PDB file of C-alpha atoms in Angstrom:
ATOM      1  CA  MET A   1       7.005  47.491  29.325  1.00 54.00           C
ATOM      2  CA  SER A   2       8.693  50.117  31.433  1.00 59.00           C
ATOM      3  CA  THR A   3       9.253  53.674  30.264  1.00 55.00           C
ATOM      4  CA  ARG A   4      12.976  52.904  30.067  1.00 56.00           C
ATOM      5  CA  ASN A   5      12.365  49.857  27.871  1.00 58.00           C
ATOM      6  CA  LEU A   6       9.932  51.834  25.731  1.00 57.00           C
ATOM      7  CA  GLY A   7      12.631  54.457  25.201  1.00 54.00           C
ATOM      8  CA  ALA A   8      15.107  51.749  24.241  1.00 53.00           C
ATOM      9  CA  ALA A   9      12.612  50.269  21.795  1.00 55.00           C
ATOM     10  CA  ILE A  10      12.040  53.672  20.205  1.00 52.00           C
ATOM     11  CA  CYS A  11      15.810  54.177  19.847  1.00 49.00           C
ATOM     12  CA  LEU A  12      16.079  50.711  18.316  1.00 52.00           C
ATOM     13  CA  LEU A  13      13.396  51.598  15.766  1.00 52.00           C
ATOM     14  CA  ALA A  14      15.249  54.746  14.806  1.00 51.00           C
ATOM     15  CA  ALA A  15      18.528  52.859  14.414  1.00 49.00           C
ATOM     16  CA  LEU A  16      16.960  50.083  12.362  1.00 48.00           C
ATOM     17  CA  THR A  17      15.346  52.504   9.933  1.00 48.00           C
ATOM     18  CA  THR A  18      18.225  54.962   9.529  1.00 46.00           C
ATOM     19  CA  GLY A  19      19.372  54.953   5.957  1.00 46.00           C
ATOM     20  CA  ALA A  20      16.423  52.904   4.679  1.00 48.00           C
ATOM     21  CA  ALA A  21      15.733  55.285   1.804  1.00 44.00           C
ATOM     22  CA  ILE A  22      19.338  55.032   0.653  1.00 45.00           C
ATOM     23  CA  ALA A  23      19.369  51.248   1.043  1.00 49.00           C
ATOM     24  CA  HIS A  24      16.214  50.914  -1.063  1.00 54.00           C
ATOM     25  CA  SER A  25      17.781  52.769  -3.969  1.00 59.00           C
ATOM     26  CA  GLY A  26      17.945  50.442  -6.944  1.00 67.00           C
ATOM     27  CA  ALA A  27      15.898  47.671  -5.308  1.00 73.00           C
ATOM     28  CA  MET A  28      13.541  45.827  -7.637  1.00 82.00           C
ATOM     29  CA  GLY A  29      11.190  42.868  -7.532  1.00 91.00           C
ATOM     30  CA  VAL A  30      10.929  40.834  -4.341  1.00 93.00           C
ATOM     31  CA  VAL A  31      13.834  42.713  -2.743  1.00 93.00           C
ATOM     32  CA  LYS A  32      11.944  46.008  -3.110  1.00 94.00           C
ATOM     33  CA  GLU A  33       8.734  44.367  -1.894  1.00 95.00           C
ATOM     34  CA  ARG A  34      10.384  43.153   1.298  1.00 95.00           C
ATOM     35  CA  MET A  35      12.220  46.433   1.886  1.00 94.00           C
ATOM     36  CA  ASP A  36       8.898  48.248   1.512  1.00 95.00           C
ATOM     37  CA  ALA A  37       7.261  45.778   3.922  1.00 96.00           C
ATOM     38  CA  MET A  38      10.017  46.285   6.490  1.00 95.00           C
ATOM     39  CA  SER A  39       9.704  50.062   6.151  1.00 95.00           C
ATOM     40  CA  ASP A  40       5.973  49.817   6.712  1.00 97.00           C
ATOM     41  CA  ILE A  41       6.504  47.656   9.816  1.00 97.00           C
ATOM     42  CA  ALA A  42       8.883  50.327  11.141  1.00 96.00           C
ATOM     43  CA  ASP A  43       6.361  53.075  10.359  1.00 97.00           C
ATOM     44  CA  GLN A  44       3.589  51.185  12.179  1.00 98.00           C
ATOM     45  CA  MET A  45       5.864  50.609  15.181  1.00 98.00           C
ATOM     46  CA  LYS A  46       6.725  54.321  15.277  1.00 97.00           C
ATOM     47  CA  LEU A  47       3.010  55.168  15.274  1.00 98.00           C
ATOM     48  CA  ILE A  48       2.390  52.818  18.210  1.00 98.00           C
ATOM     49  CA  ALA A  49       5.518  54.030  20.028  1.00 97.00           C
ATOM     50  CA  ALA A  50       4.338  57.637  19.752  1.00 97.00           C
ATOM     51  CA  MET A  51       1.042  56.653  21.372  1.00 97.00           C
ATOM     52  CA  LEU A  52       2.713  54.634  24.122  1.00 96.00           C
ATOM     53  CA  SER A  53       5.182  57.392  24.939  1.00 96.00           C
ATOM     54  CA  GLY A  54       2.474  60.058  25.072  1.00 95.00           C
ATOM     55  CA  GLN A  55       3.789  61.948  22.049  1.00 97.00           C
ATOM     56  CA  THR A  56       0.383  61.439  20.456  1.00 97.00           C
ATOM     57  CA  GLU A  57      -2.986  60.580  21.946  1.00 96.00           C
ATOM     58  CA  PHE A  58      -3.752  56.875  22.169  1.00 96.00           C
ATOM     59  CA  ASP A  59      -6.288  55.781  19.563  1.00 97.00           C
ATOM     60  CA  ALA A  60      -7.297  52.127  19.876  1.00 96.00           C
ATOM     61  CA  ALA A  61      -8.503  51.920  16.264  1.00 97.00           C
ATOM     62  CA  ASP A  62      -5.211  53.310  14.928  1.00 98.00           C
ATOM     63  CA  ALA A  63      -3.191  50.999  17.184  1.00 97.00           C
ATOM     64  CA  GLU A  64      -5.253  48.017  16.032  1.00 98.00           C
ATOM     65  CA  ALA A  65      -4.817  48.937  12.358  1.00 98.00           C
ATOM     66  CA  ALA A  66      -1.058  49.342  12.839  1.00 98.00           C
ATOM     67  CA  ALA A  67      -0.798  45.986  14.613  1.00 98.00           C
ATOM     68  CA  ARG A  68      -2.851  44.291  11.874  1.00 98.00           C
ATOM     69  CA  ALA A  69      -0.528  45.740   9.229  1.00 98.00           C
ATOM     70  CA  ILE A  70       2.488  44.350  11.094  1.00 98.00           C
ATOM     71  CA  ALA A  71       0.818  40.944  11.438  1.00 98.00           C
ATOM     72  CA  GLY A  72      -0.025  40.959   7.734  1.00 98.00           C
ATOM     73  CA  HIS A  73       3.565  41.610   6.742  1.00 97.00           C
ATOM     74  CA  ALA A  74       4.845  38.978   9.173  1.00 97.00           C
ATOM     75  CA  GLY A  75       2.391  36.421   7.807  1.00 96.00           C
ATOM     76  CA  GLY A  76       3.766  36.909   4.301  1.00 93.00           C
ATOM     77  CA  MET A  77       7.424  37.073   5.304  1.00 95.00           C
ATOM     78  CA  GLU A  78       8.432  33.677   3.890  1.00 94.00           C
ATOM     79  CA  GLN A  79       7.287  34.625   0.382  1.00 96.00           C
ATOM     80  CA  LEU A  80       9.443  37.752   0.482  1.00 96.00           C
ATOM     81  CA  PHE A  81      12.643  35.756   0.917  1.00 96.00           C
ATOM     82  CA  PRO A  82      13.009  33.277  -1.948  1.00 96.00           C
ATOM     83  CA  GLU A  83      16.349  31.518  -1.737  1.00 93.00           C
ATOM     84  CA  GLY A  84      19.196  33.440  -3.315  1.00 89.00           C
ATOM     85  CA  SER A  85      17.474  36.835  -3.246  1.00 93.00           C
ATOM     86  CA  ASN A  86      20.244  38.551  -1.356  1.00 90.00           C
ATOM     87  CA  ALA A  87      22.199  40.351  -4.066  1.00 88.00           C
ATOM     88  CA  THR A  88      22.902  44.043  -3.454  1.00 87.00           C
ATOM     89  CA  PRO A  89      20.980  46.155  -2.509  1.00 90.00           C
ATOM     90  CA  SER A  90      19.441  43.404  -0.359  1.00 92.00           C
ATOM     91  CA  GLU A  91      20.572  43.327   3.247  1.00 93.00           C
ATOM     92  CA  ALA A  92      19.596  39.674   3.709  1.00 94.00           C
ATOM     93  CA  LYS A  93      22.336  37.357   4.947  1.00 95.00           C
ATOM     94  CA  ASP A  94      22.832  33.807   3.666  1.00 94.00           C
ATOM     95  CA  GLU A  95      21.944  32.704   7.199  1.00 95.00           C
ATOM     96  CA  ILE A  96      18.262  33.239   6.385  1.00 96.00           C
ATOM     97  CA  TRP A  97      18.309  30.162   4.190  1.00 96.00           C
ATOM     98  CA  THR A  98      20.723  28.091   6.272  1.00 96.00           C
ATOM     99  CA  GLY A  99      18.687  28.977   9.366  1.00 97.00           C
ATOM    100  CA  TRP A 100      15.282  28.925   7.672  1.00 97.00           C
ATOM    101  CA  ASP A 101      13.491  27.252  10.607  1.00 97.00           C
ATOM    102  CA  ARG A 102      14.750  29.932  13.005  1.00 98.00           C
ATOM    103  CA  PHE A 103      13.882  32.714  10.553  1.00 97.00           C
ATOM    104  CA  THR A 104      10.343  31.451  10.028  1.00 97.00           C
ATOM    105  CA  ALA A 105       9.866  30.906  13.773  1.00 97.00           C
ATOM    106  CA  ILE A 106      10.736  34.551  14.433  1.00 98.00           C
ATOM    107  CA  ALA A 107       8.318  35.661  11.703  1.00 97.00           C
ATOM    108  CA  ALA A 108       5.578  33.434  13.163  1.00 98.00           C
ATOM    109  CA  GLN A 109       6.133  34.891  16.638  1.00 98.00           C
ATOM    110  CA  LEU A 110       6.026  38.402  15.200  1.00 98.00           C
ATOM    111  CA  GLU A 111       2.709  37.610  13.512  1.00 98.00           C
ATOM    112  CA  ALA A 112       1.270  36.090  16.714  1.00 98.00           C
ATOM    113  CA  ASP A 113       2.358  39.026  18.878  1.00 98.00           C
ATOM    114  CA  ALA A 114       1.086  41.624  16.403  1.00 98.00           C
ATOM    115  CA  SER A 115      -2.238  39.781  16.089  1.00 98.00           C
ATOM    116  CA  ALA A 116      -2.542  39.694  19.875  1.00 98.00           C
ATOM    117  CA  MET A 117      -1.788  43.422  19.997  1.00 98.00           C
ATOM    118  CA  ALA A 118      -4.499  44.073  17.414  1.00 98.00           C
ATOM    119  CA  ALA A 119      -6.960  42.253  19.683  1.00 98.00           C
ATOM    120  CA  ALA A 120      -5.825  44.038  22.861  1.00 97.00           C
ATOM    121  CA  GLY A 121      -8.263  46.925  22.486  1.00 95.00           C
ATOM    122  CA  GLU A 122      -7.422  49.539  25.101  1.00 95.00           C
ATOM    123  CA  ASN A 123      -5.484  47.224  27.412  1.00 96.00           C
ATOM    124  CA  MET A 124      -2.387  49.408  27.669  1.00 95.00           C
ATOM    125  CA  SER A 125      -0.483  46.926  29.815  1.00 95.00           C
ATOM    126  CA  GLN A 126      -0.927  44.213  27.206  1.00 97.00           C
ATOM    127  CA  ILE A 127      -0.120  46.586  24.334  1.00 97.00           C
ATOM    128  CA  ARG A 128       3.091  47.723  26.046  1.00 96.00           C
ATOM    129  CA  SER A 129       4.139  44.139  26.692  1.00 97.00           C
ATOM    130  CA  LEU A 130       3.429  43.083  23.114  1.00 98.00           C
ATOM    131  CA  PHE A 131       5.181  46.167  21.753  1.00 98.00           C
ATOM    132  CA  GLY A 132       8.267  45.038  23.649  1.00 97.00           C
ATOM    133  CA  ALA A 133       7.952  41.506  22.294  1.00 98.00           C
ATOM    134  CA  ILE A 134       7.526  42.770  18.731  1.00 98.00           C
ATOM    135  CA  SER A 135      10.528  45.076  19.112  1.00 97.00           C
ATOM    136  CA  GLN A 136      12.586  42.143  20.390  1.00 97.00           C
ATOM    137  CA  SER A 137      11.555  39.978  17.409  1.00 97.00           C
ATOM    138  CA  CYS A 138      12.624  42.719  15.015  1.00 96.00           C
ATOM    139  CA  LYS A 139      15.931  43.205  16.828  1.00 96.00           C
ATOM    140  CA  THR A 140      16.688  39.470  16.950  1.00 96.00           C
ATOM    141  CA  CYS A 141      15.868  38.927  13.286  1.00 96.00           C
ATOM    142  CA  HIS A 142      17.943  41.903  12.177  1.00 95.00           C
ATOM    143  CA  GLN A 143      20.909  40.846  14.305  1.00 96.00           C
ATOM    144  CA  GLU A 144      20.847  37.297  12.985  1.00 96.00           C
ATOM    145  CA  PHE A 145      19.703  37.758   9.399  1.00 96.00           C
ATOM    146  CA  ARG A 146      20.408  41.319   8.221  1.00 95.00           C
ATOM    147  CA  SER A 147      23.800  42.593   7.128  1.00 90.00           C
ATOM    148  CA  ALA A 148      24.936  46.162   7.461  1.00 76.00           C
ATOM    149  CA  ARG A 149      26.108  46.790   3.917  1.00 57.00           C
TER     150      ARG A 149
END
């Protein structure tokens, strides 16, 4: 991933998490669980982005732990979206359930890429590439399945 693409991914992370605290206000049950999971994914991505951009020193153990956390959330994604759980304050669109196969495919790819990143050790080229792939999965899923309420 180029420095330019890394910068774009960092900007995307900031945009996707802006207002999360406000959006989570009043969330309960599975909606709160998934909002918390998405916030944690964003936090883990920010940690990795800071290492990749040189804002913080690269720590392979921290990067691996962050990637494993992302993979864990992605692996449980389907359970966080029971049909009909998109009442406010949820940001889930109906398209999640009408496009369930696409939604679950994106989650599976996210899990695979995050797992591969966790196994990358200190291979910065591989980590950068997987960071880009993970960012793209997040962007695609949010564009297709998340409303801006």
